[in-house]
mmCIF file of C-alpha atoms in Angstrom:
data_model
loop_
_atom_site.group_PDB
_atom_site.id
_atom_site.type_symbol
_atom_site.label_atom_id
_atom_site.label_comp_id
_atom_site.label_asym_id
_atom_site.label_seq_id
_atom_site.Cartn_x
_atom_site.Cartn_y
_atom_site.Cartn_z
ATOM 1 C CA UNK A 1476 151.020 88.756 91.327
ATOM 2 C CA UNK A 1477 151.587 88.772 87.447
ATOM 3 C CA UNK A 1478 151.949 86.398 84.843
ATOM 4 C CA UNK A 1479 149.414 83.053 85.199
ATOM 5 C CA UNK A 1480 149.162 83.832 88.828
ATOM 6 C CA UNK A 1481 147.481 86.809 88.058
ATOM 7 C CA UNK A 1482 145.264 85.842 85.137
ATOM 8 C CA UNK A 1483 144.123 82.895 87.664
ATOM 9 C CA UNK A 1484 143.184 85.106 90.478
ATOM 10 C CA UNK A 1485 141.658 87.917 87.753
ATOM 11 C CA UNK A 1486 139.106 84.783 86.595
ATOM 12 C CA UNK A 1487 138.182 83.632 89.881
ATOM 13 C CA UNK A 1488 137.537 87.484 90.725
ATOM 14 C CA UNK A 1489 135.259 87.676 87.893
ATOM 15 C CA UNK A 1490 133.837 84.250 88.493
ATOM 16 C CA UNK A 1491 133.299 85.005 91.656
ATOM 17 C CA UNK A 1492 131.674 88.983 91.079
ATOM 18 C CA UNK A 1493 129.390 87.347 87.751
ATOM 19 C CA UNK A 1494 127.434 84.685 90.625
ATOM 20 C CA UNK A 1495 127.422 87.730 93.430
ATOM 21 C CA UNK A 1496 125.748 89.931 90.996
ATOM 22 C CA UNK A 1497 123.147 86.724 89.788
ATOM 23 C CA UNK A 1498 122.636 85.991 93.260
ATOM 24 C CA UNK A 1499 121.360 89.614 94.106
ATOM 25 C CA UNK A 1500 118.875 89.572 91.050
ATOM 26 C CA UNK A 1501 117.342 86.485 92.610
ATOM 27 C CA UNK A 1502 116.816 87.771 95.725
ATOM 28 C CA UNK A 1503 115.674 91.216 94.406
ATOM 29 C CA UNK A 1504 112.011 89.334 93.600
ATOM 30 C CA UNK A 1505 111.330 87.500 96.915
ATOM 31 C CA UNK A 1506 113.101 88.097 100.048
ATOM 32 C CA UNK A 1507 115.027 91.408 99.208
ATOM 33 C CA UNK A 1508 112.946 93.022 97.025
ATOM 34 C CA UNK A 1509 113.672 96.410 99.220
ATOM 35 C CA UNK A 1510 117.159 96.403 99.441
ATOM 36 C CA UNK A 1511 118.526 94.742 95.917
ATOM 37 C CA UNK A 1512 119.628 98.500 95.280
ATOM 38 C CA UNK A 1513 121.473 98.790 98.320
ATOM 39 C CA UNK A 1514 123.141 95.084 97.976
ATOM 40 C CA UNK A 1515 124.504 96.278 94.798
ATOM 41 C CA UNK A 1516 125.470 99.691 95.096
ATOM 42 C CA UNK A 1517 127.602 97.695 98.530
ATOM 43 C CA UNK A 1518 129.540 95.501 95.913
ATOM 44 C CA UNK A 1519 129.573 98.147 93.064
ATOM 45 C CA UNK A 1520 133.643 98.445 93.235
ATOM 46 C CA UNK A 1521 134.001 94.928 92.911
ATOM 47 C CA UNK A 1522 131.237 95.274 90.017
ATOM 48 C CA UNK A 1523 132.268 98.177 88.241
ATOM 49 C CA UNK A 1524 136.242 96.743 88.110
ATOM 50 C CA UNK A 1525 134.584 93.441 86.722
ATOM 51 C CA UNK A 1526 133.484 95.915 84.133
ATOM 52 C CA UNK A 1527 136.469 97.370 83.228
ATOM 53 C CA UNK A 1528 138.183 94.253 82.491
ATOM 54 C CA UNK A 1529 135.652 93.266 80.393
ATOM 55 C CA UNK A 1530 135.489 95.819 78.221
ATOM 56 C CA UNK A 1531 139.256 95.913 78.156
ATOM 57 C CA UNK A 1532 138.933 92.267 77.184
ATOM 58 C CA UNK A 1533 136.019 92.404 75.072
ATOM 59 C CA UNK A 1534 134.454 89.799 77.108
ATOM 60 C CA UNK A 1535 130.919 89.879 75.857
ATOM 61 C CA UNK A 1536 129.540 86.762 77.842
ATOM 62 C CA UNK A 1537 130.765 88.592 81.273
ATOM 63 C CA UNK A 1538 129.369 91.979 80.006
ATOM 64 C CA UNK A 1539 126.382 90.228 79.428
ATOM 65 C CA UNK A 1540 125.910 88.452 82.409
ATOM 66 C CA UNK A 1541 126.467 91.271 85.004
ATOM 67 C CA UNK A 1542 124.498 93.599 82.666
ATOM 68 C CA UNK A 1543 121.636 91.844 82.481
ATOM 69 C CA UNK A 1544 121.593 90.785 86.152
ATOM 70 C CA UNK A 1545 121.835 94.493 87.233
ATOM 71 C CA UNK A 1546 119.183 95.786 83.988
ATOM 72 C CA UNK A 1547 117.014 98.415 85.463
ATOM 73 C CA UNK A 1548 119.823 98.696 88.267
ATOM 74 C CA UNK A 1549 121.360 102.407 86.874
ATOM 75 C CA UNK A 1550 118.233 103.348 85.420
ATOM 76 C CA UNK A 1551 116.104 103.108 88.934
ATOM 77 C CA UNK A 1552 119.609 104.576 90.779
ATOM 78 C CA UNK A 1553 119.699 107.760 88.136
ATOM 79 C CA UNK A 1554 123.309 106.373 87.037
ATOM 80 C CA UNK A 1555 122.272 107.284 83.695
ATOM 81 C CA UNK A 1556 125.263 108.281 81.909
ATOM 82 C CA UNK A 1557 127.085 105.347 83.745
ATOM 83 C CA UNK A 1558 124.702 102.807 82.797
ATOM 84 C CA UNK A 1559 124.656 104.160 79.127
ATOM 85 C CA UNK A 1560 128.455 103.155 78.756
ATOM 86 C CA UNK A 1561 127.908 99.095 80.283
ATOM 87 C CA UNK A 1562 124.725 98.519 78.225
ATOM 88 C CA UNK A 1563 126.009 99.782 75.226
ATOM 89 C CA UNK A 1564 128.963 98.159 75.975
ATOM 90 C CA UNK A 1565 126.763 94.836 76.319
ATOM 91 C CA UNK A 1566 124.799 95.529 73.332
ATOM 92 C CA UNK A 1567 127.981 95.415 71.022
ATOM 93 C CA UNK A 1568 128.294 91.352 71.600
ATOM 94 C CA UNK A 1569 124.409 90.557 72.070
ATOM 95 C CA UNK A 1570 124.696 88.140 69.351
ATOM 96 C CA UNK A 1571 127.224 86.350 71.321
ATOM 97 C CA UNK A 1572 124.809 85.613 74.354
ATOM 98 C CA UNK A 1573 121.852 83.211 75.066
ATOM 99 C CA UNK A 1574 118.471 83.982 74.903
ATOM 100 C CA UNK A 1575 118.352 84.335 78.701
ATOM 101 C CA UNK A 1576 120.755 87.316 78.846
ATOM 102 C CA UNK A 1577 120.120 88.969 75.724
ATOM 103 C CA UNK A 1578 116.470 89.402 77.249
ATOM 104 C CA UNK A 1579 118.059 91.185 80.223
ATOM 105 C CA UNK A 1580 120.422 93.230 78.446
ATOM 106 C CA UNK A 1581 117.540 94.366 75.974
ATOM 107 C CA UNK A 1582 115.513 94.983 78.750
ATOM 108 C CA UNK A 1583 118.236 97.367 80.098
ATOM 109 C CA UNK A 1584 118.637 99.133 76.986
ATOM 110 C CA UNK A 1585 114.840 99.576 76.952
ATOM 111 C CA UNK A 1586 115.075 101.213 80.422
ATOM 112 C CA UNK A 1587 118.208 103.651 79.358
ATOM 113 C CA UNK A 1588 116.177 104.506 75.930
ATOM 114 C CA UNK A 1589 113.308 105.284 77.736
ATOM 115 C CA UNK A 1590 114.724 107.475 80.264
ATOM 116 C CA UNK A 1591 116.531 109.075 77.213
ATOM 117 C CA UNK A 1592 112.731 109.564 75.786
ATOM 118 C CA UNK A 1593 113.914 107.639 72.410
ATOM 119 C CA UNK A 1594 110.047 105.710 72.822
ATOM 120 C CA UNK A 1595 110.926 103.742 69.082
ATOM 121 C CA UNK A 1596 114.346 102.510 70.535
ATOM 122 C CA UNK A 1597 112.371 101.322 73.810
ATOM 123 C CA UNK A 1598 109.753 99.757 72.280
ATOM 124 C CA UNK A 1599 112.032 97.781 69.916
ATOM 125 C CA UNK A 1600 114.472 96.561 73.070
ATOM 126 C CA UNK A 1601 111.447 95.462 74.546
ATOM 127 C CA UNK A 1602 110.123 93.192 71.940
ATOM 128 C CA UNK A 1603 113.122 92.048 71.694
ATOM 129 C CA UNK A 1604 113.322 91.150 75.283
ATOM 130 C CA UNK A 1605 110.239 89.694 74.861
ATOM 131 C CA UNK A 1606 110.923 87.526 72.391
ATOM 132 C CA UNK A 1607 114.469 86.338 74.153
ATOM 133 C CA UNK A 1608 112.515 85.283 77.556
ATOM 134 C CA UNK A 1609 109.524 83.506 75.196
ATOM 135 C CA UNK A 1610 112.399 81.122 73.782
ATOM 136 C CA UNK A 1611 114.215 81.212 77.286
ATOM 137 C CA UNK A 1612 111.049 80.076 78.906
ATOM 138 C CA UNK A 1613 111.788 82.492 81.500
ATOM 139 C CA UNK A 1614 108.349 83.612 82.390
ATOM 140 C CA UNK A 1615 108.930 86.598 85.078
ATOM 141 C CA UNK A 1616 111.236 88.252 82.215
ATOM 142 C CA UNK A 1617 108.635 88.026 79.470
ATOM 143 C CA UNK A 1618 106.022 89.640 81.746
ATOM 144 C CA UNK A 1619 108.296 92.145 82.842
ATOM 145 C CA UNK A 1620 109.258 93.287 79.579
ATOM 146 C CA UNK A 1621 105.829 93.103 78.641
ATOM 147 C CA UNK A 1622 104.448 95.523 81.342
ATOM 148 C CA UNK A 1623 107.081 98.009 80.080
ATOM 149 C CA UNK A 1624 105.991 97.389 76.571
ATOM 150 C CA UNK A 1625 103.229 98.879 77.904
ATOM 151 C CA UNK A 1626 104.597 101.589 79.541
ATOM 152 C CA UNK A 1627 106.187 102.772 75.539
ATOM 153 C CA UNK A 1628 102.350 103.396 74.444
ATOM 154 C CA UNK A 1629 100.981 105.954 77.347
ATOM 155 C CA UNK A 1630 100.398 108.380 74.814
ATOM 156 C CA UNK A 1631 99.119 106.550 72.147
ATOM 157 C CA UNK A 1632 94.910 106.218 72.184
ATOM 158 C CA UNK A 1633 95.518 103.844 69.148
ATOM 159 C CA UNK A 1634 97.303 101.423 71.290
ATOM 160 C CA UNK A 1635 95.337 101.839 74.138
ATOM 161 C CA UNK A 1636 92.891 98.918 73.562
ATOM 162 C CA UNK A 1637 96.114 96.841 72.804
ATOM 163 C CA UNK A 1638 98.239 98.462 75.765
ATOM 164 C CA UNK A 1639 95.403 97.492 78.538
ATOM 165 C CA UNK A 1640 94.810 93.624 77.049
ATOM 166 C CA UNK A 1641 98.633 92.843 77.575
ATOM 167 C CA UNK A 1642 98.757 94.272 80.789
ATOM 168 C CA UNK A 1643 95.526 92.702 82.141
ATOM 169 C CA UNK A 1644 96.886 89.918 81.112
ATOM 170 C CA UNK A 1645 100.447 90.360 82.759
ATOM 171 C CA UNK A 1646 98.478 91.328 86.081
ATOM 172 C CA UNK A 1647 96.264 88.105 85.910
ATOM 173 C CA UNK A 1648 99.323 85.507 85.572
ATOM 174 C CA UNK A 1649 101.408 87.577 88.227
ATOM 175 C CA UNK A 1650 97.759 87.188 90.600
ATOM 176 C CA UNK A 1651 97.883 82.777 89.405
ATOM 177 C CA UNK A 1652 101.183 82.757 90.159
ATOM 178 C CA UNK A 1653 101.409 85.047 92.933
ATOM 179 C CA UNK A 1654 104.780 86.618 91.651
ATOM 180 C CA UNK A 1655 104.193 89.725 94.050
ATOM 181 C CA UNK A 1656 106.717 91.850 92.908
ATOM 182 C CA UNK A 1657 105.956 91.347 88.393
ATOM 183 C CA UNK A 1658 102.028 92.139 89.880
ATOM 184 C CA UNK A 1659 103.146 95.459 91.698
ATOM 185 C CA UNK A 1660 105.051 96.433 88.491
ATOM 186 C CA UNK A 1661 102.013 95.775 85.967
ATOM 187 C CA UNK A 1662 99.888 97.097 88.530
ATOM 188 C CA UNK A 1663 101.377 100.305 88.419
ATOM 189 C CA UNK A 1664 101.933 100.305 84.747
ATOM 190 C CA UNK A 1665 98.099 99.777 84.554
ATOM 191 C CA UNK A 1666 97.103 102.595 86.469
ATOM 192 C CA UNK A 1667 99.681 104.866 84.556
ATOM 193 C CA UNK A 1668 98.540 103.796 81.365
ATOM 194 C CA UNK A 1669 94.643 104.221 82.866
ATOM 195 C CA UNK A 1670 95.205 107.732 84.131
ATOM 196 C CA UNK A 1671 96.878 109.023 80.851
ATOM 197 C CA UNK A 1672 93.612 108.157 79.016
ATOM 198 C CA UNK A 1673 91.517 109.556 81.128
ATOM 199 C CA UNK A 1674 89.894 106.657 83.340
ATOM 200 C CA UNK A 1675 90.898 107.610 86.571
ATOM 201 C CA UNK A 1676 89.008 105.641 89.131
ATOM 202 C CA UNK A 1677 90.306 102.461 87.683
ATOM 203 C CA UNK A 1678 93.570 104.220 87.305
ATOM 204 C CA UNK A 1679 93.098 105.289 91.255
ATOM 205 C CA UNK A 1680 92.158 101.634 92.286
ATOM 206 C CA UNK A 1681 94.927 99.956 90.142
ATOM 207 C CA UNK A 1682 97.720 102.417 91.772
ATOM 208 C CA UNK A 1683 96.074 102.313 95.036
ATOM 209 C CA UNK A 1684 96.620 97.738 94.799
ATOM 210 C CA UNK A 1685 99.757 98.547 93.943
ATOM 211 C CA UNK A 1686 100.470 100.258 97.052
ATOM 212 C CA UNK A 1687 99.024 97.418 99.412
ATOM 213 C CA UNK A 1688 101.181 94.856 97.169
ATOM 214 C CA UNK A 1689 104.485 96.399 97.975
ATOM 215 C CA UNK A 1690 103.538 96.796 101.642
ATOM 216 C CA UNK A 1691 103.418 93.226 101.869
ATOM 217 C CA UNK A 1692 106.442 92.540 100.141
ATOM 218 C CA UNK A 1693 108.426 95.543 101.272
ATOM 219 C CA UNK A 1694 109.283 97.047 98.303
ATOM 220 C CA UNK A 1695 109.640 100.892 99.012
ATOM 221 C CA UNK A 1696 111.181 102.198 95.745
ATOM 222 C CA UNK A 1697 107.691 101.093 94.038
ATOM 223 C CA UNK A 1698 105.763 102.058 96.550
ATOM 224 C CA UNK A 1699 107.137 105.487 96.579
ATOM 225 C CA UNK A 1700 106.609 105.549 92.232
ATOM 226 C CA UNK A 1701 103.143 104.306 92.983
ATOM 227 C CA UNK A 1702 102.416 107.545 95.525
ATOM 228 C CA UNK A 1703 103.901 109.376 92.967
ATOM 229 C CA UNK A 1704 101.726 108.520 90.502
ATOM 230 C CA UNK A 1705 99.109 108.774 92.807
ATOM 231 C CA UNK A 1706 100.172 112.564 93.389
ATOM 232 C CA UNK A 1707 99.986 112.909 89.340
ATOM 233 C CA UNK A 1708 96.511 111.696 89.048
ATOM 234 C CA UNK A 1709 95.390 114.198 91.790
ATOM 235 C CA UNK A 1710 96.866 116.435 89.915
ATOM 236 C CA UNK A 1711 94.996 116.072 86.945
ATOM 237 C CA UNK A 1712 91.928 115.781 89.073
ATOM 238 C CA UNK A 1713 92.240 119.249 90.389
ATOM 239 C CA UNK A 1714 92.511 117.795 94.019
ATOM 240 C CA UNK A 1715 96.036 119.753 94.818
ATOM 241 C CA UNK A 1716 95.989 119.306 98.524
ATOM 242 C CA UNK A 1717 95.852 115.662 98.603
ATOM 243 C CA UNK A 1718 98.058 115.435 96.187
ATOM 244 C CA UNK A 1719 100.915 117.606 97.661
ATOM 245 C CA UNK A 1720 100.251 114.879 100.784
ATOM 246 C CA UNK A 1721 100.877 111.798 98.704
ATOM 247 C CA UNK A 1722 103.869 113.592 97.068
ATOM 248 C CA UNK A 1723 105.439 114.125 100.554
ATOM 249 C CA UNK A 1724 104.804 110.347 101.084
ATOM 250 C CA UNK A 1725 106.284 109.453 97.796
ATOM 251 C CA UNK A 1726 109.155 111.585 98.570
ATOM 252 C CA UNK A 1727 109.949 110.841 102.360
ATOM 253 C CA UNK A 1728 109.987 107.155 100.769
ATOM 254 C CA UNK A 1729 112.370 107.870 98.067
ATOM 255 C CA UNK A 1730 114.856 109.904 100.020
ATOM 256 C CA UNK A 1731 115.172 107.326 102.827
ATOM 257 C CA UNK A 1732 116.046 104.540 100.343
ATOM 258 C CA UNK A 1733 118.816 107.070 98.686
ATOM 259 C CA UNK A 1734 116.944 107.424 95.310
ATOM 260 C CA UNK A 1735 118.696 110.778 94.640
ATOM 261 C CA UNK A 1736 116.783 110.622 91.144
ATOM 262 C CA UNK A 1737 112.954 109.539 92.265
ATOM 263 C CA UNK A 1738 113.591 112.665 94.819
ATOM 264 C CA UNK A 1739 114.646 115.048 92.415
ATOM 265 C CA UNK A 1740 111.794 114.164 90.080
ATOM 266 C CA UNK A 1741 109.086 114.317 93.129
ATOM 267 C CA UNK A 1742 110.489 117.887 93.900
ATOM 268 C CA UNK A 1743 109.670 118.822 90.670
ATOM 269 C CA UNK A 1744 105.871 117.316 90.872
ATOM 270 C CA UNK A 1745 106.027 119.447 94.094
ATOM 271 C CA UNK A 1746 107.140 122.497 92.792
ATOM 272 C CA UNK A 1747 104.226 122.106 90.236
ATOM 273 C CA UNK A 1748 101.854 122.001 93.445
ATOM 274 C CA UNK A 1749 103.623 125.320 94.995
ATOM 275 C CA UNK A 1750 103.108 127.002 91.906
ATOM 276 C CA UNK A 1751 99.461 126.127 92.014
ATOM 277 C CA UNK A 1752 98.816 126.479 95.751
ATOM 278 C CA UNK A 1753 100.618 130.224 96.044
ATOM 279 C CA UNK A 1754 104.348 129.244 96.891
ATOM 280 C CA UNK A 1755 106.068 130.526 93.932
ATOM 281 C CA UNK A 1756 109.774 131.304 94.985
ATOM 282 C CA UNK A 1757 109.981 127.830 96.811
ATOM 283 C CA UNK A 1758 108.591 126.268 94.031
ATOM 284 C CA UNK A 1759 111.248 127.964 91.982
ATOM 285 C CA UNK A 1760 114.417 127.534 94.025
ATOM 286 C CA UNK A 1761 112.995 124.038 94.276
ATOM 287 C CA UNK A 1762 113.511 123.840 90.479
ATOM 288 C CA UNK A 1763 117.119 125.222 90.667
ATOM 289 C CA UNK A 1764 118.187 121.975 92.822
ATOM 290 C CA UNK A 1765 116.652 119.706 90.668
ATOM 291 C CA UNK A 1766 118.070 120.984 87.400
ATOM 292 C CA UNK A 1767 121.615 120.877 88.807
ATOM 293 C CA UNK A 1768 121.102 117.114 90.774
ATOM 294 C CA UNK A 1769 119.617 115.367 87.355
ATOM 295 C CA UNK A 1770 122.309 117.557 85.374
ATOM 296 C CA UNK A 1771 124.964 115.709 87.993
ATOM 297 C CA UNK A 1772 123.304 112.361 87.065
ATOM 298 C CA UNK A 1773 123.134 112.680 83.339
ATOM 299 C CA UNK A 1774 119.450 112.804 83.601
ATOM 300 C CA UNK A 1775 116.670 114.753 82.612
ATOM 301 C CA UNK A 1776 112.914 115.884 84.681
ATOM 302 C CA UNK A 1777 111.767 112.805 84.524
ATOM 303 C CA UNK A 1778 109.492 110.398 82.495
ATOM 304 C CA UNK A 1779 107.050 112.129 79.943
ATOM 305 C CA UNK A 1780 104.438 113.540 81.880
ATOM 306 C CA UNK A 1781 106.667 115.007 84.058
ATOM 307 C CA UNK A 1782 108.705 116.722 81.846
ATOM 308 C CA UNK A 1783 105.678 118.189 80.339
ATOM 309 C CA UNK A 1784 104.695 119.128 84.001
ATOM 310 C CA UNK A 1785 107.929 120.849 84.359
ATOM 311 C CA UNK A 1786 107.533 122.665 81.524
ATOM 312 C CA UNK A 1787 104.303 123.966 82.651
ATOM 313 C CA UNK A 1788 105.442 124.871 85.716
ATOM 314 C CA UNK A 1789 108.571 126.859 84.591
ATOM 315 C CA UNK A 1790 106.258 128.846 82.088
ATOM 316 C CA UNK A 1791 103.815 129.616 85.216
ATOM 317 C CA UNK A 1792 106.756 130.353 87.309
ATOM 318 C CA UNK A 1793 108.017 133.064 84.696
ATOM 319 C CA UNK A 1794 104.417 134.367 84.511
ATOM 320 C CA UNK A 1795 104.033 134.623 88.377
ATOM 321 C CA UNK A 1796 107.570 135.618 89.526
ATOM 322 C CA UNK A 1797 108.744 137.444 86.360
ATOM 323 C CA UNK A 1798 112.022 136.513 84.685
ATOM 324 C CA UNK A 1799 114.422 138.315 86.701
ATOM 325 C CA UNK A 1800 112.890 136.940 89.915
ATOM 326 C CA UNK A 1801 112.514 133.888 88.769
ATOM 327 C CA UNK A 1802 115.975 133.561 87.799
ATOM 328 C CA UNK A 1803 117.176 134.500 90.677
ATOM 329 C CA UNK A 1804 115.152 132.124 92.495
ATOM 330 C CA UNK A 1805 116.445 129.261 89.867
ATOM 331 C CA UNK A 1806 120.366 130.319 90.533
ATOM 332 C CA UNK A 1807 119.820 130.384 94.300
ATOM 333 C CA UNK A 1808 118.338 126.659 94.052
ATOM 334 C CA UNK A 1809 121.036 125.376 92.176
ATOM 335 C CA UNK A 1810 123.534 126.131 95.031
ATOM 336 C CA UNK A 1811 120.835 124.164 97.754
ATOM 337 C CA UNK A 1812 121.782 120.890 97.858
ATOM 338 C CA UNK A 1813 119.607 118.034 97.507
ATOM 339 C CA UNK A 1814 118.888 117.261 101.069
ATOM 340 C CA UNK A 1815 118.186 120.804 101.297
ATOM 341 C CA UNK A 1816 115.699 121.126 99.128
ATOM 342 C CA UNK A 1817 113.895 118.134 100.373
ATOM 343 C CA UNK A 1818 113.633 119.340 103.516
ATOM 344 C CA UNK A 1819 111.579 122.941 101.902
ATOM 345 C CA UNK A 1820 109.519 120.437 99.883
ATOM 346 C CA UNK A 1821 108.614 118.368 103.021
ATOM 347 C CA UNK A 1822 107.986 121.672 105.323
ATOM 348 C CA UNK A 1823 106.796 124.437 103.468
ATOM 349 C CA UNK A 1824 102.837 124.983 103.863
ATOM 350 C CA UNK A 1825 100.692 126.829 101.311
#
């Protein structure tokens, strides 16, 4: 094909890829909330050469449609250094898109700055995501950047009283309207933000909802972050066992959905339990895989308290192991692959 032949069959192609893509974010809050991941990562080629041309083309209105269809898609997949490139790419023509995608392709640059720990950047994507859903009138948007407004101020005990109001009040309309999968999400950004100040029986009862909300809609990529965070609050609780058993959970979850980055980052809350419970070389060849799989990605240990958590647990490592053993330990892990390593996470006992 060339000439108008070609530019003809090019459009519909895009056409064609732009209402695929729209059609999976639909779906991804009722019916296929479990497998929008999946349905996406089957059409990526299609996706990804959509991409191209649009970039080549500096087609900002397709850029900003398939980005902010896809939005957390890279970030929840550990594409990070691929996702970087389209929502950057996206950002450069924001000003030429509606309200409606601009939200989404904030929202994705929120997600990408926040896995890139740049907290200001987040925040400010997510207001403005916020705001762009507000004038959309697309309410499940505006909640959703909301909740992860939210998530930008677990550190903060200035912004706590602030931080808990909005998301209360995210849960309650996601409860009215009984939006399952925006209640799961603020759900589990409640108990996050709960546990990180130091309530943890609400945070514990918020998580633990969470759970029983994406049973019934059959989400297991959140229910595996909510075990996770379960694991994390047991942590701080000093209740190791049970929390090495809802790790395992979160991470037998993870793995079977093909979350290469949720794994790697459970491993690492795992090796963090080793260390504690006596298992110091697995713990530390456990590390090894990790660092090289999120290297691989373009990705880093994980969210905030988890990098601190790795941190701690490298430092105890070297304390326990010494140096040379525990960089011996590190260099054997990197040559385990993933699977690997998730099998010694799943079967060693302390």
């Amino acid at each position: 094909l060339e000439g108008d032949k070609l530019h003809d069959t090019l459009a519909a192609h895009t056409e064609f890829v732009v209402g695929v893509v729209h059609e999976i974010e639909e779906a991804r809050w009722g019916p296929r909330a479990d497998r929008w991941r999946e349905d996406v990562s089957d059409d990526y080629g299609n996706i990804s050469a959509v991409l191209e041309r649009a970039v080549e083309a500096d087609d900002a209105d397709t850029l900003g449609r398939i980005v902010g269809d896809l939005n957390v898609w890279w970030y929840r997949m550990g594409r990070h250094a691929e996702g970087r490139r389209w929502i950057n790419a996206a950002l450069a023509g924001i000003d030429q898109l509606d309200d409606a995608q601009r939200c989404r392709v904030l929202l994705a640059a929120g997600f990408m700055a926040l896995a890139d720990q740049r907290i200001d950047f987040a925040r400010t994507h997510y207001r403005g995501a916020i705001e762009a859903a507000d004038a959309a009138g697309d309410w499940r948007y505006a909640q959703f950047a909301r909740a992860n407004l939210t998530a930008t101020e677990l550190t903060e005990p200035e912004r706590f009283d602030e931080a808990l109001e909005r998301i209360d009040a995210v849960i309650a309309a996601a409860q009215e309207r009984r939006e399952l999968a925006v209640l799961a999400h603020g759900l589990n950004v409640a108990g996050v933000l709960l546990h990180r100040h130091g309530h943890h029986e609400d945070s514990e009862r918020r998580l633990l909802e969470a759970v029983a909300v994406n049973d019934e809609i059959g989400d297991r990529y959140q229910k595996s972050m909510n075990l996770g965070n379960l694991g994390l609050l047991l942590i701080s609780k000093g209740s190791s066992a049970e929390a090495l058993a809802y790790c395992r959970d979160s991470l037998l979850l993870s793995w079977r959905i093909g979350s290469q980055v949720m794994s790697a980052w459970l491993i690492d809350e795992i090796a963090h339990l080793l260390l504690l419970l006596g298992e110091h070389a697995v713990a530390a060849r456990l590390l090894g895989t990790t660092e090289a799989v999120l290297a691989s990605l373009g990705t880093h240990h994980g969210p905030t308290a988890l990098q601190s958590m790795y941190a701690d647990t490298v430092a105890g490592l070297r304390t326990e192991l010494g140096d040379d053993r525990f960089d011996e330990m590190l260099a054997e892990g990197r040559q385990t692959t993933l699977e690997s390593a998730v099998e010694l996470a799943l079967s060693t006992t302390p």
